[in-house]
XYZ file of C-alpha atoms in Angstrom:
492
model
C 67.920 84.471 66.134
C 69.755 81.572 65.384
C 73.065 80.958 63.791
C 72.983 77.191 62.493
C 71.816 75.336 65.596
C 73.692 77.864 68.226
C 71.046 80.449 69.476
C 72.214 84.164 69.388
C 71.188 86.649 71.201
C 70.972 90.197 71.876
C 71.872 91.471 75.415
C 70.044 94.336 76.783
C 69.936 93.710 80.235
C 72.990 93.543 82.929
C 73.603 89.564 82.750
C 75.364 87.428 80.188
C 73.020 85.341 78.554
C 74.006 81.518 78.740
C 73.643 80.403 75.711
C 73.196 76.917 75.300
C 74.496 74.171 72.288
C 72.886 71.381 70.972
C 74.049 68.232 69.525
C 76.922 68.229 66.522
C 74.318 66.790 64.182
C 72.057 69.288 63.538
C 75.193 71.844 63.208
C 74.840 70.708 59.487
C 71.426 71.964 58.093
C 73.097 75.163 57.460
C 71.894 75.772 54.065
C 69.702 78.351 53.608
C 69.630 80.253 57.219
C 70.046 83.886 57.609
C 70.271 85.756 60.764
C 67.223 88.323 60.904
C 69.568 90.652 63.320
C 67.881 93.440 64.805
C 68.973 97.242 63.492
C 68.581 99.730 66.663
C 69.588 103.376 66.742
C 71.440 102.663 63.642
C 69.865 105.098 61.088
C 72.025 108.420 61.380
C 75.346 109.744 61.015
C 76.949 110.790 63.966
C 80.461 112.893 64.279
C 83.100 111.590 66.660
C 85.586 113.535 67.886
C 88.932 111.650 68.558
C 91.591 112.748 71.439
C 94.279 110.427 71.615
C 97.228 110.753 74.437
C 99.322 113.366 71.958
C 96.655 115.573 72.703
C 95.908 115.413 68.274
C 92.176 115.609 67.766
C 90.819 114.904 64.267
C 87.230 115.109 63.260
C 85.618 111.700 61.352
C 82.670 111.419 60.480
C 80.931 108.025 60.103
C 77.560 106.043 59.567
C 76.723 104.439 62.926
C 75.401 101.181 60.620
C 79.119 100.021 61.023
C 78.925 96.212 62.115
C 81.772 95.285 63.906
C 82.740 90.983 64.644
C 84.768 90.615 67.654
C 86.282 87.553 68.478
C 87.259 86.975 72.142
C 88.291 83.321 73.436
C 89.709 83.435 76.761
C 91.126 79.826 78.022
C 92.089 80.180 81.537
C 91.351 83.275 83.210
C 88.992 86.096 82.477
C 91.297 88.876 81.924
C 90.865 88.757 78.028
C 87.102 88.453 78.002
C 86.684 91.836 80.681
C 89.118 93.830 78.332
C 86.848 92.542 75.275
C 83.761 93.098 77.035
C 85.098 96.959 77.913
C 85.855 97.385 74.840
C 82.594 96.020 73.006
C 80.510 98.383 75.254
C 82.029 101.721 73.853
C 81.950 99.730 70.422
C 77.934 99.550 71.036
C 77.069 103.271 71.379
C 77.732 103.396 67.866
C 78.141 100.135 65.955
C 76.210 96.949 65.222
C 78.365 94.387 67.340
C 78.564 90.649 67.263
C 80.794 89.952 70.307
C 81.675 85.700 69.722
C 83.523 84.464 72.838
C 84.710 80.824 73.151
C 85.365 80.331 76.854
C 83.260 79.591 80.108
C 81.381 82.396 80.390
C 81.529 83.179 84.406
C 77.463 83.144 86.205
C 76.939 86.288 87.128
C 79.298 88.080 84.257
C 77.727 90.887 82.957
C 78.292 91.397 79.045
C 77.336 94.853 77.964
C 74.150 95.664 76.791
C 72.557 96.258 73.355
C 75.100 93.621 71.375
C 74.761 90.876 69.757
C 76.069 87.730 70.980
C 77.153 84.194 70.426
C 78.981 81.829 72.563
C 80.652 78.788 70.572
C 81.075 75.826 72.440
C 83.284 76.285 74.787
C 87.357 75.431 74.826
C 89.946 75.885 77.489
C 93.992 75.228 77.692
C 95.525 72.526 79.691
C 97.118 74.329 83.033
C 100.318 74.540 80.554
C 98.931 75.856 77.317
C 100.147 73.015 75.758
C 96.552 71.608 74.676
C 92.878 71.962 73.910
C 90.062 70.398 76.101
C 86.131 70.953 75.626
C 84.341 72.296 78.293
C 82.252 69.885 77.254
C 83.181 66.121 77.760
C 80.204 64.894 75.669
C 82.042 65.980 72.363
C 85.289 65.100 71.291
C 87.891 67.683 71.165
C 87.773 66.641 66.752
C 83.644 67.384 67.241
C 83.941 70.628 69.080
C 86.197 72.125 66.945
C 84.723 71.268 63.712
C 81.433 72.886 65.138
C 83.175 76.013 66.047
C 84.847 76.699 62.520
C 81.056 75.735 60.866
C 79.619 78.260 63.415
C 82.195 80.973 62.711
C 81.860 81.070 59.281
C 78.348 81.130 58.829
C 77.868 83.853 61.612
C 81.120 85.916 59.613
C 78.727 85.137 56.121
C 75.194 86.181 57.827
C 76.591 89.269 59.952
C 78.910 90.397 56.881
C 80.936 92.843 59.795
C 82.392 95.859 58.279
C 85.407 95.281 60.759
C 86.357 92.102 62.104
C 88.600 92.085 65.068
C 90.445 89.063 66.532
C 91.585 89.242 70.499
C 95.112 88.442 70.931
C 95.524 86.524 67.329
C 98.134 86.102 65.453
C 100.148 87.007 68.877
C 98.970 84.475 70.928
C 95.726 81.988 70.179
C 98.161 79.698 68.510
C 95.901 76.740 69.337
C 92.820 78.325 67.927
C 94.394 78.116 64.346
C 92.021 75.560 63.511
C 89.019 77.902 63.074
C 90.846 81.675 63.272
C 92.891 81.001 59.237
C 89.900 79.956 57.855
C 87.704 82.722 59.508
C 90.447 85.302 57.842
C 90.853 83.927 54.499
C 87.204 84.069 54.524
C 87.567 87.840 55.298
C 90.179 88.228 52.863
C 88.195 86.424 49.826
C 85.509 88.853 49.795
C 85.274 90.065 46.185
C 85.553 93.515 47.605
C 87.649 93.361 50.357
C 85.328 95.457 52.355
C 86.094 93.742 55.887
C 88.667 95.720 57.840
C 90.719 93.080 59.693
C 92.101 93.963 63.024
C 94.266 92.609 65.741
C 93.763 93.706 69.372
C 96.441 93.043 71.538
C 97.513 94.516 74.838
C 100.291 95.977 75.998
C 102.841 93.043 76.983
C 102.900 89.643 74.928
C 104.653 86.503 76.570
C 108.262 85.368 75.527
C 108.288 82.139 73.959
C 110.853 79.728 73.788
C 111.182 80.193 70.123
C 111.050 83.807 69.760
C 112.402 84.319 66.449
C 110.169 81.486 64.671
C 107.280 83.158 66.527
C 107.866 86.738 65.846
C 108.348 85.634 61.905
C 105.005 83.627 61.929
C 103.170 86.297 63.634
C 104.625 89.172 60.855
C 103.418 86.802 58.060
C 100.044 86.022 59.533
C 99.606 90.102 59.824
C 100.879 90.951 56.760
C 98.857 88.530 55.372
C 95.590 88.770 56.595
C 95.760 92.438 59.008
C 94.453 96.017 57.921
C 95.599 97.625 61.755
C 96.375 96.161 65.073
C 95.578 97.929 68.507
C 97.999 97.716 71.004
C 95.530 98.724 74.510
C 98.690 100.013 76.101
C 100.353 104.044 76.417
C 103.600 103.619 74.291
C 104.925 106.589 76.867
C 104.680 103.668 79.797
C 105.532 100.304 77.588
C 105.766 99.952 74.113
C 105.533 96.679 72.388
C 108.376 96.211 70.793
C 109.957 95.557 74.098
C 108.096 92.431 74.142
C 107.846 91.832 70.198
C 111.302 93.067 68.632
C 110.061 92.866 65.193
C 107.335 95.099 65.301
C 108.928 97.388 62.541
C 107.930 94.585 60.580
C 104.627 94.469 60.344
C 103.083 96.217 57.369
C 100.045 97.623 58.815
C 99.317 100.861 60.703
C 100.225 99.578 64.849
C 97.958 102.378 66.879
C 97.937 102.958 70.634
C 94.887 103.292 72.309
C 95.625 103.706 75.509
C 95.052 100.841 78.976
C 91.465 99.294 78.794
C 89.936 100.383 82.188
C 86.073 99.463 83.518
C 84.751 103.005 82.787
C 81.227 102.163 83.280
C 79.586 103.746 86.939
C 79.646 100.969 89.320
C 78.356 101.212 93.538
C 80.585 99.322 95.378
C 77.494 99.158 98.000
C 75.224 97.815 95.520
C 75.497 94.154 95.727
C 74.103 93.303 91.914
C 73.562 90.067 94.038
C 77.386 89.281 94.648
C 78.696 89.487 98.164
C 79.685 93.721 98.761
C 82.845 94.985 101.499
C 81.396 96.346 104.875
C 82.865 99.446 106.015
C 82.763 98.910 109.225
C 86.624 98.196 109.827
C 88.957 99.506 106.977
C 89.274 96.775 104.412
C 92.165 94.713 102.955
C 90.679 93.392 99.530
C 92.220 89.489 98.179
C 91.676 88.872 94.739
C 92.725 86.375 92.117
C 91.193 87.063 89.018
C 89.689 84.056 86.982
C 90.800 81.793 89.817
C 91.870 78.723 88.277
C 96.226 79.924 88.105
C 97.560 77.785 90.822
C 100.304 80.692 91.503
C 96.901 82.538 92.439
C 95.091 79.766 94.767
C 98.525 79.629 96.339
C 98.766 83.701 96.836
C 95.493 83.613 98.737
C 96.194 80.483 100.804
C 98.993 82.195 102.334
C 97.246 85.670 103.087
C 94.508 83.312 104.742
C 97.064 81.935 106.995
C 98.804 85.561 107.300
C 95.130 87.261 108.061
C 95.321 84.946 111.081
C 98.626 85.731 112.485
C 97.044 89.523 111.807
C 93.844 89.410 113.588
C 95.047 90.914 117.355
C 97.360 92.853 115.376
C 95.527 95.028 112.993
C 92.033 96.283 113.113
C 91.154 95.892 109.298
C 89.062 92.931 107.688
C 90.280 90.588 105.109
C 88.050 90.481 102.349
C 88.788 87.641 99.462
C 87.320 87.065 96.178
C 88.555 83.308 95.237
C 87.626 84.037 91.071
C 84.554 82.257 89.630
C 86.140 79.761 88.052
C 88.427 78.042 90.936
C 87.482 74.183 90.981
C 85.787 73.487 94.257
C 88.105 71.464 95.800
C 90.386 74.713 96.045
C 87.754 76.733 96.964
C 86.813 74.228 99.806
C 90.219 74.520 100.782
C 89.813 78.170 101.308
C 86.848 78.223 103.197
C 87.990 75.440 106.099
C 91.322 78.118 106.135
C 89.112 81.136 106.741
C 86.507 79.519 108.953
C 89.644 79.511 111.482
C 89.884 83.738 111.681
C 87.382 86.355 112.876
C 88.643 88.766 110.373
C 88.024 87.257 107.285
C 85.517 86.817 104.560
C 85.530 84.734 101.495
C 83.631 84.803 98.340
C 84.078 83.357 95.211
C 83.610 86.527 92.961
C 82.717 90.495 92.370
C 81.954 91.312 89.510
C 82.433 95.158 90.814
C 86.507 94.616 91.386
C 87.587 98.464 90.949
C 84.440 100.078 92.984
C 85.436 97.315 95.433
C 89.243 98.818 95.474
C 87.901 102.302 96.228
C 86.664 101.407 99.568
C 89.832 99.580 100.679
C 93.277 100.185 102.475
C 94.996 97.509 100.130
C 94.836 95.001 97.686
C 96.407 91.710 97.326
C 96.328 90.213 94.158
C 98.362 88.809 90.769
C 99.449 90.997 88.443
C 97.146 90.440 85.389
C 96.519 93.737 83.068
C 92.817 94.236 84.507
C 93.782 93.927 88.109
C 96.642 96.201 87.799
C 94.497 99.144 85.904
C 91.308 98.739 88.675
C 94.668 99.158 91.119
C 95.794 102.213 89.372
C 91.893 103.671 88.690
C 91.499 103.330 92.154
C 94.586 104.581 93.780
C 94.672 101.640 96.391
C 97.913 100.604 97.948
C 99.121 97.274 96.136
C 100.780 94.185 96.686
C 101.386 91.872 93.830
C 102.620 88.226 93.235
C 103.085 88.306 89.790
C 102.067 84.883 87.719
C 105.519 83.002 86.288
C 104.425 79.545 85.722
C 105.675 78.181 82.161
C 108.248 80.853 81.732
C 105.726 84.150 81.665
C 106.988 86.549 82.438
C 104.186 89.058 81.178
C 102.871 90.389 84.676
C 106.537 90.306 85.741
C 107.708 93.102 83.597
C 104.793 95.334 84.318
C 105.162 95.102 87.662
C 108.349 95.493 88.551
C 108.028 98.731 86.284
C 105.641 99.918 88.421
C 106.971 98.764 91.969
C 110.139 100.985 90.255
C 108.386 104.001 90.644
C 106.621 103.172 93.741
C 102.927 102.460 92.770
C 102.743 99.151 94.224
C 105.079 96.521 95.926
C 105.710 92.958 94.909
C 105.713 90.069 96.678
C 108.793 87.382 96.348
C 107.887 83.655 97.058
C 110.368 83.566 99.720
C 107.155 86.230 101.389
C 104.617 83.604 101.326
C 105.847 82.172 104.616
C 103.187 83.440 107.241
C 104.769 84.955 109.664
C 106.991 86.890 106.392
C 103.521 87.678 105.134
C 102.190 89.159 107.791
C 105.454 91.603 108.320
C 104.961 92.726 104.513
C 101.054 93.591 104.891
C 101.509 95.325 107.930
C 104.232 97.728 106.331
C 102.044 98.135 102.781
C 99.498 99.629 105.267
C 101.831 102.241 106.735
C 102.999 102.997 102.856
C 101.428 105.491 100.340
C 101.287 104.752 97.027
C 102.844 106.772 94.116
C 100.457 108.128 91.627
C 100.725 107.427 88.000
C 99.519 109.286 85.566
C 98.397 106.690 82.375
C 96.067 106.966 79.175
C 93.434 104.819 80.191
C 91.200 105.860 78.015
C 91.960 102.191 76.048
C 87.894 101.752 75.379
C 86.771 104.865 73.840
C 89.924 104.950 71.626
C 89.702 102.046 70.117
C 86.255 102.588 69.207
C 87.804 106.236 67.929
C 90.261 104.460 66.250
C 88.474 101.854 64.505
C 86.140 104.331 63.218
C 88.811 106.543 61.743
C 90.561 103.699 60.301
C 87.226 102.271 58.814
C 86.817 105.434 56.967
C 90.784 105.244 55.835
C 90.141 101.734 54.518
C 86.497 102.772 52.717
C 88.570 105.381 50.641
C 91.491 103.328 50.005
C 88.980 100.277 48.601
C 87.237 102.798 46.746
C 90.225 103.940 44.950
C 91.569 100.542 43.631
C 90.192 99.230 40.336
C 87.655 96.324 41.325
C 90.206 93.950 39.018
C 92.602 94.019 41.445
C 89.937 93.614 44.587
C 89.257 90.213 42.952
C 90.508 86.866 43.844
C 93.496 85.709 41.389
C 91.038 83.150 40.305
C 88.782 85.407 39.030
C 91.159 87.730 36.953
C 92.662 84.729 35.402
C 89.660 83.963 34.426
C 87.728 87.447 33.095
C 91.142 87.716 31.206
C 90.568 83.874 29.499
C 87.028 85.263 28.616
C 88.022 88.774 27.175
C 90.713 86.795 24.973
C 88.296 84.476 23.692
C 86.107 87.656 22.988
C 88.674 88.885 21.130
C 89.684 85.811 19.192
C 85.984 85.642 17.871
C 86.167 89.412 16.666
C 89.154 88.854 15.258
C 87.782 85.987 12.854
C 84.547 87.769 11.999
């Protein structure tokens, strides 16, 4: 299947297909093309029965035909892209999904199965956020952007989604403007209005420096354009409106679904060809997500040279994960570090994080959401150096909530001396964590959720007279005609 000159494809093994682009010119023989996509397991009605964290259960009942768009770009990490993924997968039991991501795709990152996907070219963030840059330096940034908008509106026109959700926008994604309004007004000029429009967000948003002019844009682009937005957070732990004070605001229904956790069964001993922990000393597990954070490639060059200082000390085994997308001359940098200690390992990447966690004594790491829930799934001991750079102060807050009631500890940069560092592992290994009991049930309920709001928005369409489901255009003009019509009776 093709959408213009982009293949798509359907996943239904373990591994993300790579899909690749070809050149700008041929993006414009659109005319014409339709996407033949596949219908599987589609052809029934299944019942769904919803438990949210209030313990409220509700019976829906809904055609599993429901296609469902979901935009994910992820720019510098991964962290967006795993929550999307985990989220698409429970979307997939009983939904047609096209999941569109816009980011480097990690080798070796498993999408789920049975979806549909398509990978525009891919864009990225300057180390700052402050600007775009292709993936790709054969095309201009002006090329690759104009061939992403063309791409996502002809796969929005050929997949016709009954729900179309959009990761992170309007709350973040400011860059991605360019492609994202058009994509919505799109949506929103259906004749029926049929689409239900939905913002997925999770449960902390960064500050910005102008909070006010950014809180007002975001309320207008939701009001605007926005049937519901998920917040993948339990209001009981953080709500959002301590991180977006005008939340009373927005006009649409703001639903929590709970923390987005890896829920599918994983093996930590299976290696799914990625390096796997031994168990033959207790473990000490160094992660850093994505890789390409500096704050992160600093955290683990200063547990390398701690790890040394360790190895007569402590029996356990340092075991690092670098993140798949580290440029190589970090990740060089790591390896001539660790090549010094017996008691170290270094790889660039698990895809297998959480069962990973369950066979270790502690985990070093950032503070990113996904981190931070395999952490809690797994009941691990925790030390965190939470990411800060350009004023976020996103994985700050949810830390030092949870280093409050004694889940994990955090680690100050004035503890990434050596000697400092070594002090602070060797008491997180003599310290028990506090268990915390969360909704992470983030998946399943927004799959729950969308469902029951699908049905909401079905009736509520249904009810309004198709005038008023029309563009302005087109009233102002069936109105011209019927006066005309009623001019001529008039003089006959």
């Amino acid at each position: 299947m093709r959408v213009g000159s982009h293949q798509l494809r359907r996943v239904e093994g373990t591994q993300a297909t790579r899909i690749a682009d070809v050149e700008i010119a041929r993006v414009k023989s659109f005319a014409g093309l339709v996407m033949n996509l596949p219908v599987t397991k589609r052809d029934c009605l299944a019942t769904a029965r919803v438990a949210f964290f209030s313990g409220r259960k509700t019976n829906i009942r809904s055609t599993v035909t429901d296609r469902v768009m979901f935009y994910c770009q992820h720019v510098l990490g991964i962290g967006h892209l795993v929550r999307s993924a985990e989220i698409v997968r429970q979307l997939a039991r009983d939904s047609h999904v096209l999941l569109v991501t816009g980011g480097e795709i990690p080798d070796g990152f498993r999408l789920p199965e049975n979806i549909d996907t398509l990978q525009l070219p891919p864009l990225k963030t300057s180390p700052d956020f402050s600007s775009l840059r292709p993936c790709d330096f054969s095309r201009s940034l002006e090329e690759t952007r104009a061939m992403r908008r063309t791409l996502l509106l002809q796969a929005f026109n050929d997949f016709n989604p009954d729900v179309l959700v959009t990761e992170l926008f309007p709350f973040g994604r400011k860059h991605f403007r360019f492609e994202l309004l058009p994509l919505l007004e799109r949506a929103r000029s259906q004749q029926s209005r049929r689409t239900l429009v939905v913002s997925s967000v999770r449960d902390i948003l960064v500050a910005r420096k102008d909070q006010e002019e950014y809180e007002q844009r975001v309320c207008s682009l939701v009001n605007s354009f926005y049937n519901l937005v998920l917040v993948h957070g339990d209001e009981k732990f953080l709500k959002l409106d301590e991180s977006f004070s005008r939340l009373s605001g927005l006009r649409c229904p703001v639903a929590y679904t709970g923390y987005v956790v890896q829920q599918h069964k994983t093996d930590a001993d299976k290696s799914y060809g990625f390096p796997t922990v031994e168990r033959r000393r207790p473990a000490i597990v160094v992660s850093n997500g994505g890789g390409q954070y500096l704050t992160g490639q600093m955290l683990l060059e200063s547990v390398l040279r701690a790890a040394h200082l360790l190895q007569d000390q402590i029996p356990h085994e340092f075991h690092f994960f670098a993140g798949p997308l580290m440029p190589e001359e970090a990740y060089n940098r790591l390896q001539t570090l660790a090549a010094s200690s017996d008691n170290v390992s270094l790889s660039r990447y698990t895809p297998n994080l959480a069962a990973v966690l369950k066979c270790a004594k502690l985990s070093v790491s950032m503070a990113g959401y996904n981190t931070v829930m395999d952490i809690l799934s797994s009941g691990v001991g925790a030390l965190v150096y939470p990411v800060t750079s350009n004023g976020d102060q996103e994985q700050s807050v949810r830390a030092e909530k949870l280093a409050k009631i004694g889940v994990l500890d955090l680690i100050g940069p004035e503890e990434l001396a050596p000697e400092k560092l070594a002090q602070k592992l060797g008491a997180a290994l003599r310290n028990e964590p506090t268990r915390l009991a969360l909704n992470r049930s983030g998946a399943a309920n927004s799959a729950l959720l969308l469902r029951k709001y699908l049905a909401i928005h079905r009736e509520h369409i249904s009810d309004i007279p198709d005038l008023w489901l029309r563009s302005q255009e087109e009233s102002v003009a069936e109105k011209q005609a019927s006066d005309r019509r009623k001019r001529n009776a008039q003089q006959h």
